Amino acid sequence: MLIGRTTEKEKLIKAYESEYSQFVTVYGRRRVGKTFFVRETFNYTFTFEHAGLAKSPMKKQLKAWQSSLKNAGKKVALPRTWIDAFDYLKDLIKENNSPKKVIFIDEMPWMDTLHSGFVSALENFWNGWASGRKDVLLVVCGSATSWIINKLIKNHGGLRGRVTAKINIRPFTLKECEEYVVAYRLGMSRRQILEAYMIMGGVPFYWTFIDRSRSLAQNIDEMFFNPDGDLRNEYGDLYASLFRNPEPYIRIINALGSRNIGLSRDEIISAAGIPDNGNVSTMLEDLEYCGFIRKYNHIGYKKKNAVYQLIDSFTLFHYKFIQNNERNDGHFWSRSQGTPLYYNWCGLAFERVCLQHIGQIKAALGIEGIISNVCSWRSEAAAGSTKGAQIDLVIERNDNVIDLCEIKYTKEKFTITSEYNENIQNKRARFIEEFKPAQAIHLVLISASDVHKNSYADEFQRIIYAESLFL
């Protein structure tokens, strides 16, 4: 059953129905459901389907290609080169009478081994042959997003501009996770779905490990804190599958994990201990493409002052509770419920979920049709006087309004106290003092729970509840 992916499916079907041959890339992080999406869209029927082999030399890759051709009904000798391999594929296509030949090559980045000439052979197959026909749909897929982006989409050689459609399979939203929960009868409330999302994000494969006979806390213990848990070692496998040299990427992630408000490019270089060269920008772009980090600006600053912030829920959870957890407690998560450690994490994790659902927040504000800029703001404490202030979500709108969004996580109904209100008013006053905006300033509260209606609640122009994130 294919949940969500409506827009992505329409894009792939449009490519299939095109009058001309199409070259489509499908990419996204490990376990997000790329292969499942393509197979479900075409009902598991292809002219040719092949998957590259992880960490295997060219000879084994070619042997696997030979086997895939055999599965498609074409017996051939073992190809000596990738040129030979694609020549055999041409023969298979020419012998097929279907009006559209769908060629699905999965995990393509693994096939591009050192000195194999794979990309050149692919270029020859597409430019010199397939693009000159009207009946070929080439769909290539891979978890190594950086390879897909740099070798295909941003190719500066013979494949430059040849990709006709790009489909980024992103993690599920909260709404799609709820659809999954209903479809598989997991019996979870929206509060439980939200907390599961705060831990695992919207990666469909991770949700398949939820046992509906257990509580959420028991499931998390089993998945993450049991020595044999299914997601215990997923973190290392995740980055290794996405990047051929994962170590500097992990160092960047670790640096960002230590600073909740994010770091500038220069600060990342210093904290991660990586060389200051062009590779840094490429790595940051790769991490952003994969949805691990977000790039944003403090309001009023130019792009060169951009800040990068870790927003991936799964990575954040690993960094906070697994990476340096030496307790070897298989019931760690169950025992942590209700503790200060747990609630401190909840506040940070809920904030990240909100940052992954900006579209839903804009819809709740009724501004989805208004051009707006999402940014952040912070002010250091003045010497000997006022407090510092920070607002992680600022929405600068084209209708002359700036929304200052305060994000609050509680399990019980939230009461805005005089102390809390004083803190919010301090932020608003500092923002107006430093930024001197001509726009109207609206205070927005995004709350995980209901809010008591009192005089302090009236200080907010809008209160958005977690329910709105499921829209």
Short mmCIF file of C-alpha atoms in Angstrom, two decimals:
data_model
loop_
_atom_site.label_atom_id
_atom_site.label_comp_id
_atom_site.label_asym_id
_atom_site.label_seq_id
_atom_site.Cartn_x
_atom_site.Cartn_y
_atom_site.Cartn_z
CA MET A 1 0.00 0.00 0.00
CA LEU A 2 1.43 3.35 -1.09
CA ILE A 3 0.74 6.04 1.50
CA GLY A 4 1.07 9.67 0.46
CA ARG A 5 3.48 10.42 -2.41
CA THR A 6 0.60 11.79 -4.51
CA THR A 7 2.56 14.59 -6.16
CA GLU A 8 5.59 12.37 -6.68
CA LYS A 9 3.48 9.66 -8.31
CA GLU A 10 1.81 12.15 -10.63
CA LYS A 11 5.25 13.35 -11.71
CA LEU A 12 6.44 9.83 -12.46
CA ILE A 13 3.27 8.92 -14.36
CA LYS A 14 3.59 12.13 -16.38
CA ALA A 15 7.09 11.05 -17.41
CA TYR A 16 5.73 7.63 -18.39
CA GLU A 17 3.00 9.17 -20.53
CA SER A 18 5.34 11.62 -22.27
CA GLU A 19 5.64 11.47 -26.04
CA TYR A 20 9.42 11.32 -25.71
CA SER A 21 11.93 9.25 -23.78
CA GLN A 22 12.47 10.48 -20.22
CA PHE A 23 15.35 10.27 -17.72
CA VAL A 24 14.05 10.41 -14.15
CA THR A 25 16.06 10.48 -10.92
CA VAL A 26 14.47 9.34 -7.67
CA TYR A 27 16.51 10.14 -4.59
CA GLY A 28 16.24 10.50 -0.83
CA ARG A 29 17.71 9.20 2.38
CA ARG A 30 18.07 5.54 3.31
CA ARG A 31 14.87 3.73 4.35
CA VAL A 32 12.55 6.48 3.11
CA GLY A 33 10.80 4.19 0.61
CA LYS A 34 12.27 5.10 -2.80
CA THR A 35 12.32 1.59 -4.24
CA PHE A 36 8.87 0.82 -2.83
CA PHE A 37 7.52 4.03 -4.39
CA VAL A 38 8.79 3.17 -7.88
CA ARG A 39 7.66 -0.47 -7.70
CA GLU A 40 4.19 0.41 -6.41
CA THR A 41 3.75 3.08 -9.09
CA PHE A 42 4.45 0.57 -11.86
CA ASN A 43 2.82 -2.39 -10.11
CA TYR A 44 6.17 -4.20 -9.96
CA THR A 45 6.31 -4.54 -13.77
CA PHE A 46 9.40 -3.36 -15.65
CA THR A 47 11.09 -4.06 -18.94
CA PHE A 48 14.32 -4.27 -16.95
CA GLU A 49 14.99 -3.93 -13.25
CA HIS A 50 18.41 -3.95 -11.63
CA ALA A 51 19.96 -2.99 -8.31
CA GLY A 52 23.62 -2.17 -7.75
CA LEU A 53 25.60 -4.13 -5.17
CA ALA A 54 26.87 -2.42 -2.05
CA LYS A 55 30.65 -2.18 -1.73
CA SER A 56 31.31 -4.60 -4.60
CA PRO A 57 33.94 -4.38 -7.35
CA MET A 58 33.17 -3.86 -11.01
CA LYS A 59 33.32 -7.57 -11.92
CA LYS A 60 30.60 -8.45 -9.39
CA GLN A 61 28.53 -5.48 -10.52
CA LEU A 62 28.68 -6.69 -14.13
CA LYS A 63 27.83 -10.24 -13.05
CA ALA A 64 24.75 -8.92 -11.26
CA TRP A 65 23.80 -6.97 -14.41
CA GLN A 66 24.06 -10.18 -16.43
CA SER A 67 21.77 -11.89 -13.93
CA SER A 68 19.21 -9.07 -14.14
CA LEU A 69 19.19 -9.33 -17.93
CA LYS A 70 18.52 -13.06 -17.57
CA ASN A 71 15.62 -12.33 -15.24
CA ALA A 72 14.24 -10.02 -17.94
CA GLY A 73 14.43 -12.84 -20.49
CA LYS A 74 17.75 -11.98 -22.12
CA LYS A 75 20.65 -14.45 -21.80
CA VAL A 76 24.01 -12.85 -22.57
CA ALA A 77 27.69 -13.41 -21.97
CA LEU A 78 29.31 -11.72 -19.00
CA PRO A 79 29.89 -8.06 -20.00
CA ARG A 80 33.53 -7.01 -19.96
CA THR A 81 32.80 -3.30 -19.64
CA TRP A 82 29.84 -1.08 -18.86
CA ILE A 83 29.66 -0.17 -22.55
CA ASP A 84 29.05 -3.88 -23.24
CA ALA A 85 26.51 -4.03 -20.43
CA PHE A 86 24.46 -1.14 -21.82
CA ASP A 87 24.72 -2.60 -25.33
CA TYR A 88 23.01 -5.73 -24.04
CA LEU A 89 20.33 -3.53 -22.48
CA LYS A 90 19.79 -1.84 -25.85
CA ASP A 91 19.20 -5.25 -27.43
CA LEU A 92 16.67 -6.13 -24.74
CA ILE A 93 14.79 -2.87 -25.33
CA LYS A 94 14.77 -3.31 -29.11
CA GLU A 95 13.29 -6.79 -28.75
CA ASN A 96 10.49 -5.60 -26.44
CA ASN A 97 7.14 -4.76 -28.05
CA SER A 98 5.70 -2.66 -25.19
CA PRO A 99 4.78 0.92 -26.19
CA LYS A 100 6.91 2.24 -23.32
CA LYS A 101 9.95 0.42 -21.96
CA VAL A 102 10.42 1.14 -18.27
CA ILE A 103 14.03 0.67 -17.15
CA PHE A 104 14.49 0.83 -13.37
CA ILE A 105 18.06 0.91 -12.06
CA ASP A 106 18.16 1.00 -8.27
CA GLU A 107 21.15 1.93 -6.09
CA MET A 108 22.97 3.27 -9.12
CA PRO A 109 25.69 5.04 -7.06
CA TRP A 110 27.04 1.65 -5.94
CA MET A 111 27.67 0.73 -9.58
CA ASP A 112 30.06 3.64 -10.13
CA THR A 113 33.18 1.93 -8.79
CA LEU A 114 36.68 3.36 -9.15
CA HIS A 115 37.95 3.49 -12.77
CA SER A 116 34.90 1.55 -13.98
CA GLY A 117 33.83 4.06 -16.63
CA PHE A 118 30.24 3.64 -15.51
CA VAL A 119 29.13 7.28 -15.86
CA SER A 120 30.65 7.51 -19.35
CA ALA A 121 28.81 4.35 -20.39
CA LEU A 122 25.55 5.69 -18.97
CA GLU A 123 26.13 8.93 -20.87
CA ASN A 124 26.71 6.96 -24.08
CA PHE A 125 23.57 4.88 -23.54
CA TRP A 126 21.33 7.90 -22.92
CA ASN A 127 22.80 10.57 -25.21
CA GLY A 128 23.84 8.30 -28.03
CA TRP A 129 20.84 6.00 -28.11
CA ALA A 130 17.89 6.14 -25.66
CA SER A 131 17.19 9.88 -25.93
CA GLY A 132 16.90 9.42 -29.70
CA ARG A 133 13.88 7.15 -29.19
CA LYS A 134 10.37 7.90 -27.95
CA ASP A 135 9.71 4.76 -25.95
CA VAL A 136 12.23 4.65 -23.09
CA LEU A 137 11.57 5.68 -19.49
CA LEU A 138 14.81 5.42 -17.53
CA VAL A 139 14.26 5.64 -13.77
CA VAL A 140 17.40 5.69 -11.64
CA CYS A 141 17.41 5.59 -7.89
CA GLY A 142 19.85 5.68 -5.00
CA SER A 143 20.29 6.50 -1.33
CA ALA A 144 23.67 8.14 -1.96
CA THR A 145 22.02 11.50 -2.52
CA SER A 146 25.29 13.35 -3.01
CA TRP A 147 26.14 11.05 -5.95
CA ILE A 148 22.72 11.51 -7.57
CA ILE A 149 22.92 15.28 -7.18
CA ASN A 150 26.52 15.77 -8.30
CA LYS A 151 26.93 13.03 -10.92
CA LEU A 152 23.51 13.30 -12.57
CA ILE A 153 21.47 16.36 -11.67
CA LYS A 154 24.41 18.80 -11.50
CA ASN A 155 26.59 16.98 -14.03
CA HIS A 156 28.89 19.35 -15.91
CA GLY A 157 29.81 16.85 -18.62
CA GLY A 158 27.83 14.87 -21.16
CA LEU A 159 24.85 14.36 -18.86
CA ARG A 160 24.47 18.07 -18.19
CA GLY A 161 20.78 18.95 -18.40
CA ARG A 162 19.81 15.42 -19.45
CA VAL A 163 17.73 14.56 -16.38
CA THR A 164 14.15 15.39 -17.35
CA ALA A 165 12.50 14.93 -13.95
CA LYS A 166 13.81 14.95 -10.37
CA ILE A 167 11.76 13.28 -7.63
CA ASN A 168 12.90 13.75 -4.05
CA ILE A 169 11.25 11.18 -1.78
CA ARG A 170 11.08 12.92 1.58
CA PRO A 171 10.19 11.49 4.99
CA PHE A 172 6.50 11.32 5.86
CA THR A 173 4.76 14.29 7.41
CA LEU A 174 2.77 13.80 10.61
CA LYS A 175 -0.36 13.48 8.49
CA GLU A 176 1.17 10.65 6.46
CA CYS A 177 2.40 8.93 9.61
CA GLU A 178 -1.14 9.08 10.94
CA GLU A 179 -2.38 7.50 7.70
CA TYR A 180 0.21 4.75 8.18
CA VAL A 181 -0.91 4.18 11.78
CA VAL A 182 -4.54 3.86 10.69
CA ALA A 183 -3.72 1.61 7.72
CA TYR A 184 -1.77 -0.83 9.88
CA ARG A 185 -4.10 -0.55 12.89
CA LEU A 186 -1.39 0.47 15.35
CA GLY A 187 -3.95 2.09 17.64
CA MET A 188 -1.89 5.19 18.46
CA SER A 189 -3.28 8.56 19.54
CA ARG A 190 -2.07 11.77 17.91
CA ARG A 191 0.01 12.53 21.00
CA GLN A 192 1.75 9.15 20.65
CA ILE A 193 2.24 9.68 16.90
CA LEU A 194 3.80 13.06 17.66
CA GLU A 195 6.19 11.59 20.21
CA ALA A 196 7.14 8.74 17.86
CA TYR A 197 7.82 11.35 15.17
CA MET A 198 9.98 13.31 17.62
CA ILE A 199 12.11 10.15 17.95
CA MET A 200 12.11 8.55 14.50
CA GLY A 201 11.01 11.34 12.19
CA GLY A 202 8.92 10.35 9.20
CA VAL A 203 11.08 7.52 7.86
CA PRO A 204 8.52 4.83 6.92
CA PHE A 205 10.86 1.88 7.45
CA TYR A 206 11.44 2.82 11.09
CA TRP A 207 7.70 2.83 11.73
CA THR A 208 7.43 -0.78 10.52
CA PHE A 209 9.11 -1.90 13.76
CA ILE A 210 6.30 -0.59 15.96
CA ASP A 211 4.61 -3.53 17.67
CA ARG A 212 0.98 -2.60 18.29
CA SER A 213 0.80 -4.91 21.33
CA ARG A 214 3.39 -2.76 23.17
CA SER A 215 3.32 0.78 24.54
CA LEU A 216 5.31 3.42 22.69
CA ALA A 217 7.95 3.50 25.45
CA GLN A 218 8.32 -0.29 25.25
CA ASN A 219 8.70 -0.08 21.48
CA ILE A 220 11.43 2.55 21.73
CA ASP A 221 13.27 0.45 24.32
CA GLU A 222 13.11 -2.56 22.01
CA MET A 223 14.17 -0.68 18.88
CA PHE A 224 16.93 1.54 20.26
CA PHE A 225 18.10 0.35 23.68
CA ASN A 226 17.97 -3.42 23.35
CA PRO A 227 21.52 -4.50 22.29
CA ASP A 228 19.93 -6.38 19.38
CA GLY A 229 17.38 -3.68 18.59
CA ASP A 230 16.50 -3.13 14.93
CA LEU A 231 17.53 0.54 15.01
CA ARG A 232 20.37 0.26 17.51
CA ASN A 233 23.07 0.60 14.83
CA GLU A 234 21.05 2.42 12.20
CA TYR A 235 22.85 5.72 12.69
CA GLY A 236 26.20 4.54 11.31
CA ASP A 237 24.55 2.60 8.49
CA LEU A 238 22.48 5.64 7.55
CA TYR A 239 25.38 7.99 6.90
CA ALA A 240 27.52 5.27 5.33
CA SER A 241 24.77 4.59 2.79
CA LEU A 242 24.33 8.24 1.90
CA PHE A 243 27.94 9.35 1.61
CA ARG A 244 31.00 7.51 0.31
CA ASN A 245 33.16 9.24 2.87
CA PRO A 246 30.75 9.66 5.80
CA GLU A 247 33.28 10.65 8.47
CA PRO A 248 33.39 14.43 7.77
CA TYR A 249 29.60 14.52 7.46
CA ILE A 250 29.24 12.87 10.86
CA ARG A 251 31.70 15.36 12.32
CA ILE A 252 29.54 18.21 11.01
CA ILE A 253 26.43 16.57 12.47
CA ASN A 254 28.15 16.10 15.84
CA ALA A 255 29.19 19.75 15.85
CA LEU A 256 25.62 20.86 15.13
CA GLY A 257 24.24 18.42 17.69
CA SER A 258 26.18 20.21 20.40
CA ARG A 259 24.62 23.61 19.62
CA ASN A 260 20.83 23.76 19.58
CA ILE A 261 20.62 27.18 17.96
CA GLY A 262 22.91 26.20 15.09
CA LEU A 263 26.28 27.28 13.79
CA SER A 264 27.64 29.42 10.97
CA ARG A 265 29.86 27.87 8.30
CA ASP A 266 33.02 29.14 10.01
CA GLU A 267 31.82 27.88 13.38
CA ILE A 268 31.13 24.45 11.88
CA ILE A 269 34.63 24.27 10.41
CA SER A 270 36.13 25.10 13.78
CA ALA A 271 33.91 22.81 15.86
CA ALA A 272 34.12 19.86 13.46
CA GLY A 273 37.85 20.22 12.82
CA ILE A 274 37.50 19.96 9.04
CA PRO A 275 39.54 21.76 6.34
CA ASP A 276 38.17 25.08 5.08
CA ASN A 277 37.69 24.40 1.38
CA GLY A 278 34.97 24.02 -1.26
CA ASN A 279 34.04 20.59 0.07
CA VAL A 280 32.44 22.18 3.14
CA SER A 281 29.76 23.92 1.08
CA THR A 282 29.13 20.71 -0.86
CA MET A 283 28.76 18.67 2.34
CA LEU A 284 26.38 21.22 3.86
CA GLU A 285 24.29 21.19 0.67
CA ASP A 286 24.22 17.38 0.75
CA LEU A 287 23.03 17.34 4.36
CA GLU A 288 20.40 19.93 3.54
CA TYR A 289 19.18 17.93 0.51
CA CYS A 290 18.79 14.89 2.77
CA GLY A 291 16.77 16.88 5.31
CA PHE A 292 19.25 16.48 8.18
CA ILE A 293 19.88 20.18 8.57
CA ARG A 294 18.20 23.44 7.67
CA LYS A 295 19.89 26.58 6.43
CA TYR A 296 18.41 29.85 7.58
CA ASN A 297 19.28 33.47 8.17
CA HIS A 298 18.80 35.69 11.16
CA ILE A 299 16.27 38.31 10.18
CA GLY A 300 17.88 41.37 8.62
CA TYR A 301 21.09 39.56 7.65
CA LYS A 302 22.39 38.56 4.23
CA LYS A 303 22.86 35.02 2.95
CA LYS A 304 26.55 34.98 3.81
CA ASN A 305 25.53 35.06 7.46
CA ALA A 306 23.54 31.85 7.14
CA VAL A 307 23.23 29.52 10.09
CA TYR A 308 22.92 25.73 9.86
CA GLN A 309 20.83 23.81 12.38
CA LEU A 310 20.31 20.09 12.98
CA ILE A 311 16.60 19.32 12.51
CA ASP A 312 16.47 15.57 11.75
CA SER A 313 14.54 13.91 14.58
CA PHE A 314 16.23 10.51 14.35
CA THR A 315 19.74 12.01 14.37
CA LEU A 316 18.88 14.31 17.25
CA PHE A 317 17.53 11.42 19.30
CA HIS A 318 20.65 9.36 18.60
CA TYR A 319 22.89 12.26 19.57
CA LYS A 320 21.03 12.98 22.81
CA PHE A 321 20.41 9.45 24.10
CA ILE A 322 22.35 6.74 22.27
CA GLN A 323 25.72 8.06 21.10
CA ASN A 324 27.16 8.54 24.59
CA ASN A 325 24.80 6.31 26.56
CA GLU A 326 26.97 3.86 28.50
CA ARG A 327 24.26 2.59 30.84
CA ASN A 328 23.41 -0.49 28.75
CA ASP A 329 19.90 -0.25 30.13
CA GLY A 330 17.43 -2.06 27.86
CA HIS A 331 14.58 -0.17 29.57
CA PHE A 332 16.22 3.25 29.46
CA TRP A 333 13.37 5.01 27.67
CA SER A 334 10.64 3.57 29.89
CA ARG A 335 12.59 4.61 33.00
CA SER A 336 13.18 8.12 31.56
CA GLN A 337 9.49 8.98 31.20
CA GLY A 338 8.55 12.03 33.27
CA THR A 339 12.12 12.91 34.24
CA PRO A 340 13.73 16.35 33.66
CA LEU A 341 15.98 14.68 31.05
CA TYR A 342 12.89 13.51 29.18
CA TYR A 343 11.08 16.85 29.29
CA ASN A 344 14.16 18.83 28.25
CA TRP A 345 14.44 16.62 25.19
CA CYS A 346 10.70 16.91 24.46
CA GLY A 347 10.94 20.69 24.21
CA LEU A 348 13.84 20.55 21.76
CA ALA A 349 12.41 17.67 19.72
CA PHE A 350 8.97 19.26 19.39
CA GLU A 351 10.61 22.44 18.17
CA ARG A 352 12.37 20.44 15.44
CA VAL A 353 9.11 18.80 14.39
CA CYS A 354 7.58 22.26 14.01
CA LEU A 355 10.51 23.34 11.84
CA GLN A 356 9.81 20.33 9.61
CA HIS A 357 6.15 21.38 9.27
CA ILE A 358 6.47 25.06 8.32
CA GLY A 359 3.89 24.60 5.56
CA GLN A 360 1.32 23.34 8.06
CA ILE A 361 2.07 26.25 10.41
CA LYS A 362 1.58 28.75 7.59
CA ALA A 363 -1.70 27.05 6.68
CA ALA A 364 -2.88 27.32 10.29
CA LEU A 365 -2.03 31.03 10.20
CA GLY A 366 -3.94 31.37 6.94
CA ILE A 367 -0.88 32.70 5.09
CA GLU A 368 -0.05 29.80 2.75
CA GLY A 369 -0.82 32.09 -0.21
CA ILE A 370 1.32 34.96 1.07
CA ILE A 371 5.00 35.23 0.19
CA SER A 372 6.99 34.90 3.38
CA ASN A 373 10.52 34.40 4.60
CA VAL A 374 11.28 31.95 7.42
CA CYS A 375 14.19 33.00 9.57
CA SER A 376 15.37 33.26 13.16
CA TRP A 377 16.50 35.96 15.57
CA ARG A 378 18.64 36.20 18.63
CA SER A 379 20.12 38.97 20.71
CA GLU A 380 22.95 38.72 23.18
CA ALA A 381 22.48 40.07 26.70
CA ALA A 382 23.50 43.69 27.11
CA ALA A 383 26.25 44.29 29.65
CA GLY A 384 24.83 44.53 33.15
CA SER A 385 21.23 45.08 32.11
CA THR A 386 18.71 43.34 29.87
CA LYS A 387 18.54 39.61 29.28
CA GLY A 388 19.47 37.92 26.03
CA ALA A 389 16.64 36.78 23.80
CA GLN A 390 16.10 34.22 21.07
CA ILE A 391 13.25 33.26 18.74
CA ASP A 392 13.87 30.19 16.60
CA LEU A 393 10.97 30.72 14.21
CA VAL A 394 10.29 34.15 12.72
CA ILE A 395 7.97 34.46 9.72
CA GLU A 396 8.45 37.70 7.81
CA ARG A 397 5.37 38.15 5.64
CA ASN A 398 4.73 40.24 2.54
CA ASP A 399 1.51 41.58 4.06
CA ASN A 400 3.50 43.76 6.49
CA VAL A 401 3.35 41.39 9.44
CA ILE A 402 6.15 39.60 11.28
CA ASP A 403 5.13 36.53 13.29
CA LEU A 404 7.31 35.80 16.31
CA CYS A 405 6.59 32.14 17.04
CA GLU A 406 7.08 30.70 20.51
CA ILE A 407 7.12 26.88 20.57
CA LYS A 408 6.07 25.13 23.78
CA TYR A 409 5.85 21.45 24.67
CA THR A 410 3.89 20.21 27.68
CA LYS A 411 1.93 17.02 28.25
CA GLU A 412 -0.67 18.68 30.44
CA LYS A 413 -2.77 21.71 29.61
CA PHE A 414 -0.43 24.70 29.47
CA THR A 415 -0.92 27.77 31.63
CA ILE A 416 0.80 30.99 30.59
CA THR A 417 2.10 32.42 33.85
CA SER A 418 3.17 35.97 34.59
CA GLU A 419 6.80 34.84 34.49
CA TYR A 420 6.37 33.18 31.09
CA ASN A 421 4.55 36.23 29.77
CA GLU A 422 7.33 38.50 31.02
CA ASN A 423 9.87 36.43 29.12
CA ILE A 424 7.82 36.63 25.92
CA GLN A 425 7.29 40.36 26.25
CA ASN A 426 11.04 40.81 26.80
CA LYS A 427 11.71 38.98 23.54
CA ARG A 428 9.18 41.12 21.69
CA ALA A 429 10.57 44.34 23.14
CA ARG A 430 14.18 43.40 22.35
CA PHE A 431 13.20 42.44 18.81
CA ILE A 432 11.49 45.78 18.20
CA GLU A 433 14.36 47.67 19.81
CA GLU A 434 17.06 46.04 17.68
CA PHE A 435 15.28 45.40 14.40
CA LYS A 436 13.04 48.50 14.43
CA PRO A 437 10.51 46.93 12.08
CA ALA A 438 7.94 48.92 10.14
CA GLN A 439 5.69 45.85 10.07
CA ALA A 440 3.16 44.84 12.69
CA ILE A 441 4.55 42.35 15.22
CA HIS A 442 2.33 39.37 16.03
CA LEU A 443 3.04 36.90 18.81
CA VAL A 444 2.21 33.30 17.91
CA LEU A 445 2.23 30.39 20.35
CA ILE A 446 2.63 26.88 18.94
CA SER A 447 1.63 24.52 21.74
CA ALA A 448 1.70 20.74 21.93
CA SER A 449 -1.21 20.86 24.42
CA ASP A 450 -4.32 22.89 25.07
CA VAL A 451 -3.76 26.30 26.62
CA HIS A 452 -5.70 27.75 29.54
CA LYS A 453 -7.55 30.90 28.49
CA ASN A 454 -6.38 33.70 30.75
CA SER A 455 -5.34 37.32 30.33
CA TYR A 456 -1.81 36.31 29.39
CA ALA A 457 -3.07 34.05 26.59
CA ASP A 458 -4.68 37.14 25.07
CA GLU A 459 -1.19 38.59 24.50
CA PHE A 460 -0.81 36.17 21.57
CA GLN A 461 -2.47 37.08 18.29
CA ARG A 462 -2.72 33.38 17.43
CA ILE A 463 -2.37 30.09 19.28
CA ILE A 464 -1.67 27.04 17.11
CA TYR A 465 -2.03 23.56 18.52
CA ALA A 466 -0.20 20.37 17.58
CA GLU A 467 -3.38 19.20 15.84
CA SER A 468 -2.66 21.72 13.09
CA LEU A 469 0.64 19.98 12.28
CA PHE A 470 -1.37 16.93 11.16
CA LEU A 471 -3.13 18.85 8.37
#
